[in-house]
Every structure is written in structure tokens, then in C-alpha cells.
Amino acid sequence: MIKTNNSPHARWQALPPASMILSSGMWSQRQAINRQISLRHGYKMLESVGNFHNLRLAAGRVEGKYRGPLYMDSDLYKWLEAVAWEIANNPDDELQRILDESVDLIEAAQTPEGYLNTFYQIAEPERRWVNLKDGHELYCFGHLTHAAVAHHRVTGDGRLLNVARRFADYIDSIFGSGKRAVTDGHPESEMALIELYRETGEQRYLDLALFILEQRGHNLLGANHNASYYQDRVPIKQSTVVEGHAVRALYLASGVTDAYLETGDEAWLKTVQAQWHDFTSGKLFITGGAGSRHDGESFGQPYELPNDRCYCETCAAIASILWNWRMLLTTGEGRFADLIERTLYNGFLSGVSLDGRGFFYVNPLMSRGGYTRPEWHGCACCPPNVMRMLSSITHYFATDDDSGIQIHQYAPGALKAGEISLRIETDFPWQGIVRFTVDESPAAAWALKLRIPGWSAFTTLRINNENVDLSAAHQGYVTIERAWKPGDTIEIDFTISPRLTEAHPRIDPTRGSLAIERGPLVYCLEQIDNPTDIADIEIKESAPLEIEWQPDLMGGTMFIKTEAYAIDVSDWDGALYRTSGKYDVKKQPVQLVAVPYQLWSNRDSGAMRVWIPRAK
Amino acid sequence: MIKTNNSPHARWQALPPASMILSSGMWSQRQAINRQISLRHGYKMLESVGNFHNLRLAAGRVEGKYRGPLYMDSDLYKWLEAVAWEIANNPDDELQRILDESVDLIEAAQTPEGYLNTFYQIAEPERRWVNLKDGHELYCFGHLTHAAVAHHRVTGDGRLLNVARRFADYIDSIFGSGKRAVTDGHPESEMALIELYRETGEQRYLDLALFILEQRGHNLLGANHNASYYQDRVPIKQSTVVEGHAVRALYLASGVTDAYLETGDEAWLKTVQAQWHDFTSGKLFITGGAGSRHDGESFGQPYELPNDRCYCETCAAIASILWNWRMLLTTGEGRFADLIERTLYNGFLSGVSLDGRGFFYVNPLMSRGGYTRPEWHGCACCPPNVMRMLSSITHYFATDDDSGIQIHQYAPGALKAGEISLRIETDFPWQGIVRFTVDESPAAAWALKLRIPGWSAFTTLRINNENVDLSAAHQGYVTIERAWKPGDTIEIDFTISPRLTEAHPRIDPTRGSLAIERGPLVYCLEQIDNPTDIADIEIKESAPLEIEWQPDLMGGTMFIKTEAYAIDVSDWDGALYRTSGKYDVKKQPVQLVAVPYQLWSNRDSGAMRVWIPRAK
């Protein structure tokens, strides 16, 4: 969660923690599982794989060797951030105790001069600040800082914030203009320093963030490295593309957008606008996933969007949400909220199992089977990242400004922003109707902005049961300004009938194929629901798409069924290539059953595919 | 070149060096460039990047540090093997001198006990035989042995063969049954030891090869490695798939087939037959290329065959040829010669530039531009591998057995096998007619077998201008047994009109697309020949495919032209996904110009694609 109240170039203001409390529905269920299961599971894993152990070593409380990869601290900090945000949603004694103990431990682990990185304190003390390319020191600092800001914002307790400040002050004493030049192989600290600036008002933190951003692209990471991988090919202000490691690229873009929000330097904005165009016009998966290659966990070339070997790291989906959120706050354009929605409901949510104990690192759009969510990872960046996103999910649902309130994502619950309270009732995303009731309102007129998602072909709006004209909707939002009174109702109704989506013809692996979508949800075929091999199913485009509510399955979900064909491929007889036009395709009608992509691999590990060949 | 005269389970016998001398045509041109340019270029590169330097260090002739990656010796040995085979084709004083000097140096570098590996002699003497997983010690031994066998077979000089024998004896003194168990992370020594056995008759070399093969799949390479990558997941006799690093997998399969050729152990044959089915029914590119992933330079899952991010390493194409050659000699089935032909003319030959100074490591089926052949590589396995394949290319063209001669590949030149001499005239692969004239023949009847390629829809045969019935052709070969007389002519005529090829519908990136082929050649579009963006071209399946001989371009080549459409994608307007059925596709007729895939990226580095979407 970020705070843009004092950001001079933010069009809208992010709301403080607990501004929206969910009452029911998909996000509420996921948040409950996150609270009841995942955060506890994460605690146990961080204990068992050594993250806490490393801190105890640094604090001098135990003896032994450092365990795990060098960025272990960051996993713990992300989990801690998740715990802090969750406490804002639901005060919880056990989580509060865990949080307090963790803060004690982190305080104890910090060196007197302010440094804090257990790997470099224990395993390689002589290598502090030596390997900025791969050492993740500023990256770990960044996640510490995000946790510290969360802790302070939620609890008012300044202890962890002071740890982060001491570390930031120490970094600032070494690096900066007139001191040592620096950038970090894994962007993250830029966002963090700017948030620390927002939380503390300390200008030096903003200056240091800007300094780190400006150093990028000047070969500070070493002459022989893969510059694109590290987003170090050109200075940021000359960059026009998203490239290299997807999570790093998108964290960096988030930091650059933060820099614009605080400075108004148009060059930052121009860069992220160009990068966003490059991302969405050539490198974005329909699920909101980012990253086309396993090799380097990286973006590919434009239109290089494989279904089976895409990377679509869960962390990259989260990074995209962080970036698009900042772009939305900057511009007020609904396309950024549209992409947040697409990513949240699909490529992000697929990253965690329904039981809250399994996590995908890679989120492919097609599996030939055998793909499951492990309970933790050797590089465990994704699980705690999922946790912090889920515990702060409502942060992305609404904003305010002097004119009123903006609603970006739809979920049932209660929203409070200043003197305004709204009650929201909806079965979204299963149904397209959202009803708002004004519970409290100031006397003066104010404007309610509601996002009209790009996928809603036709939208209607009723205020106190009277139809309202939507023709003035602008950049994805309809604005209703009036003197609202308690009891006023607003009902917006989106077209949520299932639809078939095609992909740009330059994308090879989706050619001649269709995806099923409904509202914000991308659907997929899972083998378990389909009696014939889903590798050989073709969809009949002209057939109706029928929805079927399954109340008992996967917490309640909407199936989509339609007519399709099962192709008989037996006449290929072990060949992969043959002269065209010599064979008749044999096929028989079948019913196709599709489920939301976010839910795949929760029942078994059978085959899955999003894109379905279109019957000729 | 292998020797199967004494291999009890070889159906056909490979012919000795210089049995066939090319007179003109594509292979003759490529062989001349290899001789005149590439082998000299290779010599210079091996000098400049340090391969010779390392040998001189080991020989105590210079002082300094080891240079390059740890498998540097193997590049030099492959190049040396290429020089030896080339001398058999064309005696050449300069190449002979280089060869002699190199043999002197290698002799001097060998340790008294017989060990020879400059990396472990110079850089890490204490690590000899420690890191069999990645150390490439047996791999380098294997390439030394292949060079030694070539040198001995061509020149009769036993010096290098003795180096290889001493090394083999030393290895045999350490490893083997009752001694230390061993396998190597990079298969190669299996083939080499069996060839050394064939050359020397020393049974211990065969036994050692079999021992090394049997040790695979028993976790000798370490518990935590990626077993599939190293083909160490299961014992070879339990393997049914090609998996992991493609070059390693195919070198290993070659060695396993060699093991069958010598032992007749059906379990080896069963393994390679299953692996061949897995390869050709799910993991083979239309170019003959192998290896779907950059990640691990490896095979992917069945039907995972991306156009842009395939690996198709030049060495993997070569490895596939080596394997299929052994399968052909084992079985006498034309499908193996068909695949050799497909690979030679496409995925192998694309690996080297027309000027003989540039080498692809990766051979994609689609480039968005900017892809060129470097003059050498940091890991320089491919360039000398291309050289040894080109200098020994005619080895794959014919065999003999007690009944006569078998012709597998067609090229103009003179073939001599025992008492039989044939003259071969053809413009193949540009034209489909091949004429054989018997120059010498024993008096007794013998059988001429001619391969009928799988792509030839209709084939005719004339002997002394009389039509011969082909209905008895079997397993890809027609057999004509008679008492041949000097002056007899045999004319075989293949259907070589261009054809359109489709791919298995389970392959995502080729769905709805067609490839143009003619005879053994796969064609591609290069941007330079096509005025509209080739990313947006759709082929009109019903239109005629016209050929056009271009005598002055790229040494003379056949273009193929046909009707196509250029699609207007401007209405996508920066989007990648949109609701289907709402837009009319705007397109205009264009002429499409295709060139042989083997020749791509010889004029500029513009975009290229093999698979062309089919116009609806």
C-alpha cells in the first residue's frame, strides 16, 4: 500500500489501510485463507528453511551457518509486510505476537552502523557492497523498508521504521551524489525509498531513490554482464521497452512511476508510458502474465508469447499490479485499472492454491499435465509476495481526491474515505451487477467515479432506481456528482455474458485459436472436466456459451460449456509433418467444459489450456 | 566416418574415405568452401582463442595460463578430424603440414601415463577425474579418438592413433568392471571407444564403452543434478524418450546404436527405436532440427516445437545425422536416410554461411530480424563440427554389402566400392533426375539399391532407357539386381514439384500454417525478397507454386513464388487481444517469394519464417 496524499503529481490518492473491509465473495474468501492458512504456513516455512535462523545468527542469539540463498531476508520481510497489512484488516493476537517478535529480532540483528543483511553479516562479511549486480543488498533493504512502512502505518509502532531509517541513513552515507555511485541488480529499493520518504517526509530518501534510478544504464553493474537482463542497457530516461528479467523490469517501472509522482519530471513519465505501450502491445499474456522466457525469467521479443513455455512468474504479475496502480494514480486512465483487474483475477490468483498452502512460481497458459503448486520454493520470492498482495488487496479497489471517490475494482464490503461511507453489494465477478448504498456522506456535493471495465460491452447505471445516461463516461470512468444522502443507491450493471477472444495474428501459438472469457475472468479447459483429450479439442465459434453455477466446487464457481469437436489425430500415425490437403480431418461433436484459469490445478494435475483452436 | 565391415549386426557397410568424390553441385561447392575457407579460418581461430596455446602449455613449449572453457581441446580435435577427412578428398600440402604439426603437438602434450586434457593438466591438475558430470574429460577423449581414427584411416600414420590408444588404455586402467565406475556428463566417448575398437580390434575398448553405457542412469553423476539434462534419469535400457540436452542425448543414442551394431544386444536396439519414435513423433522440427528449449539446450515435451525460441543447435543436427546413419546401417530402413537428408539439407546446412566464415549455434525457424552467424563462439563446438561433417559428407551417401551397393543420398560425382565404379550425374536437389552410369563392374550379378525419398510422390526408373516397374520397392529402396556391364545407365526421376506441408495439430505455433518444401529442401520467407512485412503474410493454399532459377544468387538457387495476402493489422491498434468476430480482416494480394532455409541470413539479417499462416 502506498500513500500519495502528499505526492504532487498524483491525480488520485490511495486510501489508508482498512479503508475497505470485505464482507464476502471471492476476495474475502481468499483473504480469509491467506489469514488463517497462508500466513501461518509462511511462518512455519520461514522457520524451517532458515530465514529466522539467519536473523538469529545476525542477532547473536544462536550459532551456526547461514542457510539458503543470499536474498533470504527479503522473503521474511515480504511475509512480515503481509502480516502487518492483515492486522489492519483483522486484528489478530497471534499474528500481532509473531509480528512483535519478528520486529524484536530484526532490531537485534541490525549492526550498530545501521547495516542489515544476514547473508553479508554472516556468510560473506568481507563482501559487503561488493557485488551489487547479484548481491541483492539494496533489494533486501527495499523489502525491509516496505515491511517497516506497513508496520508503522498499521500499528503506529515506529520500531521497525527506525530500523529501516537507520539502514537508509547508512546507505545514504555511502552512496549518492558526490559519494559512491550505485545501482542494484534487482530493482526494488527505488519504490521503497520513495515510500519511506512518503512515510517520514525525509527528502534525502527521495533524493537517494532518484540517484539510484539515474545511475542505471551507465554500466555500473560491470562490463560483461547481460545488460538487458538487469535493465542496464540504457539510462532509464532513454528506455522505451520492457526487457530482461520481468520482475526486475516491472519493479523498476514502478519505482520510475513513483519518481514521477513525487517530482513531476516528465522524462520519467515518458519512459513508463513507452514501456507500458511496449508491454501491452507485444509482451502481455491474456492472463495479465508477464515474462515469455524461462531463460533469464525474462521478457521476449514483441509477439513472443508461448502458451507452454511462458514464464509468467507470480511475482511478475504482482509487479505489474504495483506498476499499473502507480500509473492509474498518475493518470486517472481506466486502462491501467483494467489491466490490474485482468492480472488480479487471472495471472496473479493462479499463483496460489485454493487451500492457501501451494504456490506457483511459473504460471503457464497450457500444461500437458503434471504441474502442481509446491508448498514453498528454493527461491521463495512468490509465496510471501502473494500473501502481501492478498492482505492488501482492497488497496487497489478505490481512491479518493478532493472531488470525491473513485471505484476501480468491484467487491462486496464497506468503504470509508473521509466523511464518506459506502456499502457495496455484489456477486462480482460471478454476476455483473454492483449496488452501492451511501451510508454516510458530507452535505456538500461530491463525485462518485465508477470504472466501466473494457470488457463490458454494454453498461447501465441506476441511481435510486432511475436510469442514468452513461454517454459522458471518459477514460473508462463514469462520474456522478451530486449531493449524496444516506440511503442513496447506485446500481451499475455490466455485460458479463461469456465471450470469445482472439489474439493478435502475429502471435504464433494462439493463431486460429480462441479464449473464453467472462467479465474479468479468463477461462481454461482442464482435462478433469472433459472426457476427450483436451489437446485435440476445437471450439465451435458459432455455438452459444452456457454458464452453469457449481456451488460446491472450488468454493463455488461458474463453469462455461459450449459445443466443440474432438479431432481424431490417429491418421498422423507417428508423423509430425505431412503434405497438406491430402487428408480429411475426422472429428466428432463433444461438449467443452471450461473453468476459471485462476482455479486450475486445484483438483488434480491434469492437462490445461487457455487457448482453444477454432473449428474450421 | 565409421567402419562397420566387421560389425556383426550391421546390415550395410559404410564405405572407406574417398569412396565417393563429388564433381559439382551443392555439396561440392560447400565442401570446396569448407576446404578453402573454413578449415583455414578454423585454424586461425583455434590459434587466436587459445586452443593451440593450451596444447603448447601442456607440452611445455610455452608458459602462461590456460585459456577458454574447459572443453577447448575438443574443438581442436573436431577441426583436426575435419582436416583429416578433407585430405582424403583432396590431398593438400598446407593442410597436411598443419595436420602433422598438430599431431606432433598433441603427442608432446600427452602425459607419460597417457592422460591428455589441457584444462586438467594446466588449470586444475588436482581435479583430474573429479567432476565427471561437467568436466568433459571423457568427452574430450572421445573427440581426440575420432580425430585419431580419421588420421589413421586417411593417412595410415599411426601416431595420433597411438596417442588415443595410450589415453584409452590409461582410462581403462582406472575405470571399468571391478575398477572405478564411471559415466560422463557429456556422452561422446561411447561412440569413440567403439570406433577405436573397430579401428584397432582391441576388445577392451568395446568393453569399456559398454561399461560406460551401462553405468548411466545409476546416479553416478551426483544426487542433486538435473538427471534428465544428463540422460541419467534411468538406465539406458529403460529409456524410451529423448530428453535433456539435445546434443548429449543424440550422441548417446549414437553410441547406444554402435553398441548394438557390435553386440547385437536387442535391449540397446529397443531403446534407440523407442527414442527414435519419441523424437520423430513429438520433438523433431521440419528442418531436422532438434532441441526445443534454450533453457538447458534441451528437448521439450512432445509437440513443444516453437518457431522462434527453438534451439536446434547445429551440433544437434549433426548428432542426429550420426545417429540416423547408425540406425540406417542397422536396419536398412529408408526412413532413417530420409531424416538424414532432411537434416543435411536444412537444419545442418543452415549452420554455416555461404562464405564459410560464419556459424549459427542456434537455428530458429523464425527470426524477427537481427540474427547473424558469428565467425566463432565462446563455446565453439559447432564450427568445427560443421567442418568435419562437410569434409566427410559423402560418407552418408552410399554403402555396400555382399549383394551390392546402396545409394542413400544423391549428388553428382564418382563412386567406387570394391570392383564397382559408378558415375553419377544430377542437378539434385534443384532437379529430381539422377543418372547413374556403370563404369566398372564385376561380371557376376549384383544389386543396386536406390533410395526413394519419402517426399517423392511419384518416381520413375529407367535402365538403359527402359522403364522399370517400381512396385517392389521396399522400406524406401528399390532394388535392381542384374549382371551390370560398363556403360549401363540407370535413371531415376523423383517428383520434385514444390509442395505445401502441414504440421501436427497439437503443435501450437504451426497451427493453421503451411511450410513450402521442394524435394529435400524446406523453404522460408526472408524479408529481403518480400516487399510487405513477412510477419503479416498469409499463403493462398490453392494457388500454384512457381519455381524460378536464380543463377547468380547465392551460388545459384531456386526461388519459389506463389500468391499470398498481406494482412492489415493496423486495426489492432496496440492491442493484443480482442473480442472475436467483430472485425473484418483487411488484406491485399501480394506475391510471396521463398528461398531455401539453408541459405537464410546470407544476404542481410532481416526477418525470416518457415511456417506461413494459411489464408482462410
Tab-separated table of N, CA and C in Angstrom, chain A residues 194-240:
chain	number	residue	atom	x	y	z
A	194	ILE	N	11.212	5.723	-1.884
A	194	ILE	CA	10.196	6.763	-2.092
A	194	ILE	C	9.047	6.588	-1.099
A	195	GLU	N	8.696	5.343	-0.794
A	195	GLU	CA	7.648	5.137	0.210
A	195	GLU	C	8.134	5.562	1.591
A	196	LEU	N	9.414	5.338	1.850
A	196	LEU	CA	9.990	5.781	3.130
A	196	LEU	C	9.974	7.310	3.210
A	197	TYR	N	10.256	7.936	2.088
A	197	TYR	CA	10.130	9.401	2.006
A	197	TYR	C	8.700	9.836	2.287
A	198	ARG	N	7.740	9.120	1.696
A	198	ARG	CA	6.332	9.476	1.915
A	198	ARG	C	5.932	9.293	3.380
A	199	GLU	N	6.504	8.273	4.002
A	199	GLU	CA	6.116	7.967	5.382
A	199	GLU	C	6.785	8.914	6.378
A	200	THR	N	7.992	9.347	6.042
A	200	THR	CA	8.766	10.126	7.022
A	200	THR	C	8.918	11.590	6.636
A	201	GLY	N	8.712	11.909	5.354
A	201	GLY	CA	8.933	13.268	4.898
A	201	GLY	C	10.405	13.613	4.716
A	202	GLU	N	11.284	12.644	4.843
A	202	GLU	CA	12.719	12.903	4.765
A	202	GLU	C	13.163	12.953	3.295
A	203	GLN	N	13.495	14.157	2.849
A	203	GLN	CA	13.837	14.411	1.449
A	203	GLN	C	15.021	13.565	0.963
A	204	ARG	N	15.970	13.280	1.866
A	204	ARG	CA	17.153	12.521	1.464
A	204	ARG	C	16.797	11.162	0.863
A	205	TYR	N	15.704	10.575	1.339
A	205	TYR	CA	15.331	9.253	0.825
A	205	TYR	C	14.846	9.353	-0.618
A	206	LEU	N	14.091	10.397	-0.894
A	206	LEU	CA	13.677	10.614	-2.286
A	206	LEU	C	14.901	10.884	-3.155
A	207	ASP	N	15.788	11.721	-2.672
A	207	ASP	CA	16.984	12.049	-3.455
A	207	ASP	C	17.812	10.802	-3.753
A	208	LEU	N	17.931	9.938	-2.744
A	208	LEU	CA	18.709	8.713	-2.953
A	208	LEU	C	18.032	7.797	-3.977
A	209	ALA	N	16.711	7.716	-3.912
A	209	ALA	CA	15.982	6.907	-4.901
A	209	ALA	C	16.225	7.446	-6.305
A	210	LEU	N	16.145	8.753	-6.442
A	210	LEU	CA	16.351	9.354	-7.768
A	210	LEU	C	17.787	9.122	-8.236
A	211	PHE	N	18.718	9.209	-7.295
A	211	PHE	CA	20.117	8.968	-7.636
A	211	PHE	C	20.294	7.531	-8.154
A	212	ILE	N	19.732	6.575	-7.434
A	212	ILE	CA	19.858	5.170	-7.848
A	212	ILE	C	19.241	4.962	-9.218
A	213	LEU	N	18.095	5.585	-9.453
A	213	LEU	CA	17.448	5.460	-10.774
A	213	LEU	C	18.343	6.044	-11.861
A	214	GLU	N	18.920	7.190	-11.582
A	214	GLU	CA	19.727	7.862	-12.609
A	214	GLU	C	21.016	7.096	-12.930
A	215	GLN	N	21.494	6.301	-11.987
A	215	GLN	CA	22.749	5.578	-12.225
A	215	GLN	C	22.567	4.387	-13.167
A	216	ARG	N	21.323	3.963	-13.287
A	216	ARG	CA	21.067	2.781	-14.109
A	216	ARG	C	21.384	3.062	-15.572
A	217	GLY	N	21.919	2.056	-16.265
A	217	GLY	CA	22.219	2.233	-17.682
A	217	GLY	C	23.558	2.893	-17.929
A	218	HIS	N	24.373	3.003	-16.884
A	218	HIS	CA	25.721	3.564	-17.044
A	218	HIS	C	26.781	2.508	-16.738
A	219	ASN	N	26.381	1.257	-16.890
A	219	ASN	CA	27.338	0.161	-16.823
A	219	ASN	C	27.985	0.022	-15.450
A	220	LEU	N	27.280	0.437	-14.414
A	220	LEU	CA	27.843	0.303	-13.065
A	220	LEU	C	27.824	-1.134	-12.578
A	221	LEU	N	27.044	-1.978	-13.270
A	221	LEU	CA	26.935	-3.365	-12.808
A	221	LEU	C	28.039	-4.248	-13.377
A	222	GLY	N	28.922	-3.679	-14.200
A	222	GLY	CA	30.016	-4.486	-14.727
A	222	GLY	C	29.935	-4.639	-16.223
A	223	ALA	N	31.086	-4.702	-16.846
A	223	ALA	CA	31.147	-4.618	-18.296
A	223	ALA	C	30.605	-5.853	-18.992
A	224	ASN	N	30.770	-7.019	-18.392
A	224	ASN	CA	30.444	-8.246	-19.124
A	224	ASN	C	29.080	-8.820	-18.803
A	225	HIS	N	28.283	-8.095	-18.080
A	225	HIS	CA	27.006	-8.667	-17.719
A	225	HIS	C	26.005	-8.526	-18.865
A	226	ASN	N	24.915	-9.230	-18.703
A	226	ASN	CA	23.818	-9.148	-19.656
A	226	ASN	C	22.991	-7.908	-19.305
A	227	ALA	N	23.293	-6.818	-19.969
A	227	ALA	CA	22.727	-5.522	-19.579
A	227	ALA	C	21.199	-5.519	-19.649
A	228	SER	N	20.621	-6.151	-20.661
A	228	SER	CA	19.165	-6.159	-20.768
A	228	SER	C	18.524	-6.883	-19.595
A	229	TYR	N	19.130	-7.977	-19.207
A	229	TYR	CA	18.597	-8.750	-18.074
A	229	TYR	C	18.402	-7.852	-16.857
A	230	TYR	N	19.380	-6.962	-16.645
A	230	TYR	CA	19.375	-6.092	-15.464
A	230	TYR	C	18.777	-4.707	-15.730
A	231	GLN	N	18.145	-4.523	-16.902
A	231	GLN	CA	17.608	-3.189	-17.252
A	231	GLN	C	18.706	-2.133	-17.153
A	232	ASP	N	19.887	-2.509	-17.619
A	232	ASP	CA	21.036	-1.612	-17.509
A	232	ASP	C	21.614	-1.284	-18.888
A	233	ARG	N	20.831	-1.537	-19.921
A	233	ARG	CA	21.310	-1.354	-21.297
A	233	ARG	C	21.454	0.117	-21.656
A	234	VAL	N	20.476	0.897	-21.232
A	234	VAL	CA	20.494	2.346	-21.482
A	234	VAL	C	20.009	3.049	-20.216
A	235	PRO	N	20.348	4.321	-20.056
A	235	PRO	CA	19.752	5.072	-18.944
A	235	PRO	C	18.227	5.021	-19.020
A	236	ILE	N	17.588	4.995	-17.873
A	236	ILE	CA	16.135	4.778	-17.829
A	236	ILE	C	15.389	5.780	-18.709
A	237	LYS	N	15.853	7.017	-18.695
A	237	LYS	CA	15.119	8.028	-19.454
A	237	LYS	C	15.229	7.830	-20.956
A	238	GLN	N	16.130	6.948	-21.385
A	238	GLN	CA	16.204	6.604	-22.807
A	238	GLN	C	15.480	5.297	-23.121
A	239	SER	N	14.983	4.635	-22.107
A	239	SER	CA	14.362	3.323	-22.327
A	239	SER	C	12.959	3.476	-22.892
A	240	THR	N	12.627	2.611	-23.836
A	240	THR	CA	11.277	2.628	-24.410
A	240	THR	C	10.617	1.256	-24.351
